Amino acid sequence: MKVKVNTVFGDGDAGFVRMEADDDDDMYHVYNILEEGDTLEAETVRMVTTESATGARDKNRVHTRLLIEVVKIEYDAEQCALRVKGKNIRENEHVRLGQFHTIELEKGRPFTIRKPHWDTIRLDILKELENPMSNAEVAVLVMQEGLANLCLIRATMTKTCAVISRSIPPKALREHAIQQFFAEIYAAVLLHINFEQIKVILVGSPGFLNDQFMTYFQQRVVQEERTDLTKLENRQKFVKVH
């Protein structure tokens, strides 16, 4: 999530936040921030009927920017879609004042949420969206051959930090491809995990793939003389699960 503008400073403050979702998980967190009575400004599509001089009617989809007062919020978990229904509160050439419209928020499209009062719960979510890795104490690495997901878990959200995907060929080239796959996972772990902060890293897979990766990981940290990662306290943070 990109938080582009934030005018909220404390519990109970009025203010607005301008945001842009980066991934599907962000929509769920926005769902938990929005409430009835908030205002939402975003680009949307409206079906507009026009009438020609001869009386012929034509329907067209037009892109427009609306400011609505929120009356209903729907989150589709399967599609990670967030639909917000509200009443238009600003003059618009395509939507009259007081007309209802449903905005579907999308990744990559900025939107603005304004509240008369921001409470501590939603402020905490907002802070985590601004810095999703701060204070995370649990990491989860789940893998199968050719696919791995690395996530950080906090009290109110789970953030996918990296998705590693690589084709694993059979027979002669398989071992080399597995080593390259492990190398990419190793780089992602070093990039996204703060070992001074994290308390446990769950490494899960079917079969013995997680054992193979942990063997690879320990060999790499020794080769690279990563003394911070060869410490017993950091080695013990890795827990293999099936």
C-alpha atoms as one frame of an Amber mdcrd trajectory, in Angstrom:
protein
   0.000   0.000   0.000   1.221   3.482  -0.851   0.037   6.169   1.575   0.560
   9.308  -0.499  -0.941  11.937   1.832  -1.852  11.653   5.512  -3.346  14.620
   7.394  -4.337  12.615  10.497  -2.159  13.056  13.577  -3.985  11.506  16.516
  -6.989   9.716  18.013 -10.220  11.602  17.382  -8.758  13.868  14.721 -10.615
  14.699  11.539  -8.629  14.361   8.334  -8.084  12.556   5.078  -5.713   9.961
   3.698  -4.817   9.511   0.046  -3.813   5.924  -0.739  -3.067   3.527  -3.577
  -3.380  -0.243  -3.266  -0.427  -2.330  -4.456  -1.842  -5.838  -4.010  -5.017
  -7.769  -3.235  -4.294  -7.895   0.510  -4.469  -4.092   0.670  -8.175  -4.158
  -0.204  -9.008  -6.091   2.944  -7.220  -3.534   5.099  -9.041  -0.654   3.388
 -12.284  -2.542   4.104 -11.384  -2.450   7.801 -10.643   1.288   7.664 -13.823
   2.422   5.865 -17.057   3.101   7.776 -20.518   4.336   6.908 -20.513   8.119
   6.972 -16.946   8.449   5.643 -16.393  10.188   2.326 -14.570   8.456  -0.504
 -13.144  10.142  -3.584 -11.998   8.005  -6.486 -12.146   7.481 -10.224 -14.990
   5.252 -11.328 -17.053   4.165 -14.322 -20.666   5.290 -14.758 -23.214   4.068
 -17.293 -24.661   7.220 -18.879 -27.669   7.446 -21.204 -27.576  10.141 -23.891
 -30.353  11.202 -26.232 -29.765  12.500 -29.740 -31.739  15.219 -31.509 -33.839
  12.512 -33.182 -34.767  10.991 -29.832 -32.496   7.963 -30.144 -30.989   6.862
 -26.863 -27.529   5.473 -26.430 -25.793   4.069 -23.346 -22.079   4.593 -22.784
 -19.616   3.837 -20.012 -17.796   7.012 -18.984 -14.859   7.490 -16.637 -15.413
  10.127 -14.014 -14.236  11.149 -10.554 -16.792  11.097  -7.738 -16.963  12.143
  -4.112 -19.471   9.991  -2.236 -20.723   9.660   1.329 -20.368   5.972   2.178
 -23.556   4.035   2.985 -22.505   0.426   2.289 -19.197  -1.456   2.028 -18.845
  -4.912   0.458 -15.674  -6.988   0.394 -15.469 -10.015  -1.919 -12.839 -12.280
  -0.342 -12.638 -14.624  -3.350 -11.914 -11.840  -5.834 -10.259  -9.489  -3.290
 -12.625  -6.800  -4.566 -13.905  -3.850  -2.538 -17.152  -2.171  -3.588 -18.305
   0.994  -1.849 -21.821   2.347  -2.336 -22.548   5.946  -1.508 -24.429   9.146
  -2.234 -22.824  11.670  -4.560 -22.088  14.879  -2.615 -20.326  16.953  -5.298
 -21.630  18.322  -8.579 -20.721  16.128 -11.528 -21.766  16.270 -15.156 -22.687
  12.569 -15.169 -24.090  12.033 -11.655 -26.554  14.367  -9.959 -26.195  15.428
  -6.324 -27.824  12.839  -4.083 -27.696  10.042  -6.651 -26.232   6.741  -5.506
 -23.241   5.097  -7.107 -21.002   2.120  -6.321 -17.244   2.599  -6.642 -15.075
  -0.487  -7.041 -11.599   0.275  -5.735  -8.766  -1.114  -7.843  -5.049  -1.670
  -7.492  -2.963   1.132  -8.944  -5.765   3.738  -8.758  -5.406   6.355  -5.976
  -8.359   7.130  -3.728  -9.006   9.422  -0.761 -10.785   8.559   2.497 -11.945
  11.356   4.785 -13.311  10.833   8.295 -14.741  13.257  10.844 -13.034  11.208
  13.583 -10.201   8.664  13.247 -10.216   6.148  16.116  -7.211   4.273  17.505
  -8.100   0.982  15.771  -8.099   2.506  12.302  -5.070   4.647  13.074  -3.161
   1.479  14.005  -4.143  -0.149  10.695  -3.071   2.994   8.853   0.319   3.009
  10.592   0.874  -0.613   9.635  -0.035   0.139   6.024   2.522   2.950   5.980
   5.225   0.620   7.313   3.995  -2.986   7.009   7.236  -4.528   8.302   7.557
  -2.509  11.503   7.085  -4.567  14.672   6.411  -7.806  12.776   7.550 -10.683
  14.979   6.519 -13.710  12.894   7.556 -14.592   9.345   6.180 -17.458   7.278
   7.955 -19.054   4.315   5.765 -21.547   2.454   7.161 -23.409  -0.532   6.700
 -26.164  -3.021   8.958 -26.996  -5.926   9.160 -23.851  -8.066   6.947 -21.623
  -5.918   7.532 -19.880  -2.582   5.737 -17.147  -0.638   7.348 -15.095   2.119
   4.978 -13.274   4.492   5.264 -11.115   7.586   2.543 -11.375  10.222   1.407
  -8.619  12.537  -1.500  -8.333  14.943  -3.878  -6.843  12.379  -2.460  -7.877
   9.018  -0.434 -10.334   6.986   1.821  -8.851   4.318   3.167 -10.885   1.401
   6.716  -9.594   0.951   7.912 -11.831  -1.866   6.626 -14.425  -4.301   9.332
 -16.543  -5.917   8.401 -18.577  -8.975  10.727 -20.676 -11.100  10.190 -23.530
 -13.543  11.818 -26.764 -12.300  12.744 -29.094 -15.183  13.016 -32.869 -14.716
  16.087 -35.101 -14.546  19.507 -33.684 -15.459  18.738 -29.975 -15.052  16.538
 -30.346 -11.984  19.217 -29.975  -9.283  20.659 -26.821 -10.838  17.177 -25.263
 -11.073  16.442 -26.150  -7.425  19.678 -24.432  -6.350  18.727 -21.291  -8.284
  15.257 -21.424  -6.723  16.793 -21.644  -3.251  19.159 -18.767  -4.072  16.201
 -16.502  -4.881  14.434 -17.472  -1.653  17.655 -16.860   0.305  17.942 -13.357
  -1.180  14.295 -12.598  -0.341  14.758 -13.720   3.274  17.791 -11.468   3.721
  16.027  -8.539   2.087  12.727  -8.646   3.955  13.431 -10.142   7.382  14.897
  -8.094  10.210  16.536 -10.766  12.365  16.933  -8.380  15.286  13.164  -7.925
  15.404  11.686 -11.201  14.175  11.096 -13.915  16.772  10.188 -16.934  14.659
  10.325 -17.926  10.986   8.031 -20.803  10.050   9.306 -22.748   7.033   6.700
 -25.055   5.551   6.578 -27.382   2.566   5.377 -30.794   1.456   7.953 -33.573
   1.780  11.502 -32.583   2.632  11.847 -29.439   0.541  12.055 -27.207   3.615
  14.857 -29.422   5.015  16.758 -29.055   1.752  16.309 -25.282   1.789  17.487
 -24.963   5.396  20.609 -26.988   4.531  21.211 -24.619   1.603  20.580 -21.569
   3.813  23.067 -22.648   6.494  25.731 -23.433   3.896  25.309 -20.009   2.289
  25.558 -18.033   5.541  28.748 -19.931   6.431  30.246 -19.368   2.968  29.446
 -15.674   3.127  30.651 -15.409   6.723  27.345 -13.994   7.897  28.202 -14.154
  11.590  24.910 -12.481  12.498  22.998 -15.394  10.956  25.218 -18.180  12.247
  24.473 -17.178  15.834  22.531 -19.847  17.688  19.781 -17.389  18.646  19.072
 -16.635  14.972  19.387 -20.245  13.790  16.814 -21.254  16.384  14.292 -18.793
  14.970  13.750 -21.124  11.986  11.018 -23.709  12.690  10.236 -26.339  10.060
   6.594 -27.313   9.663   4.670 -29.641   7.322
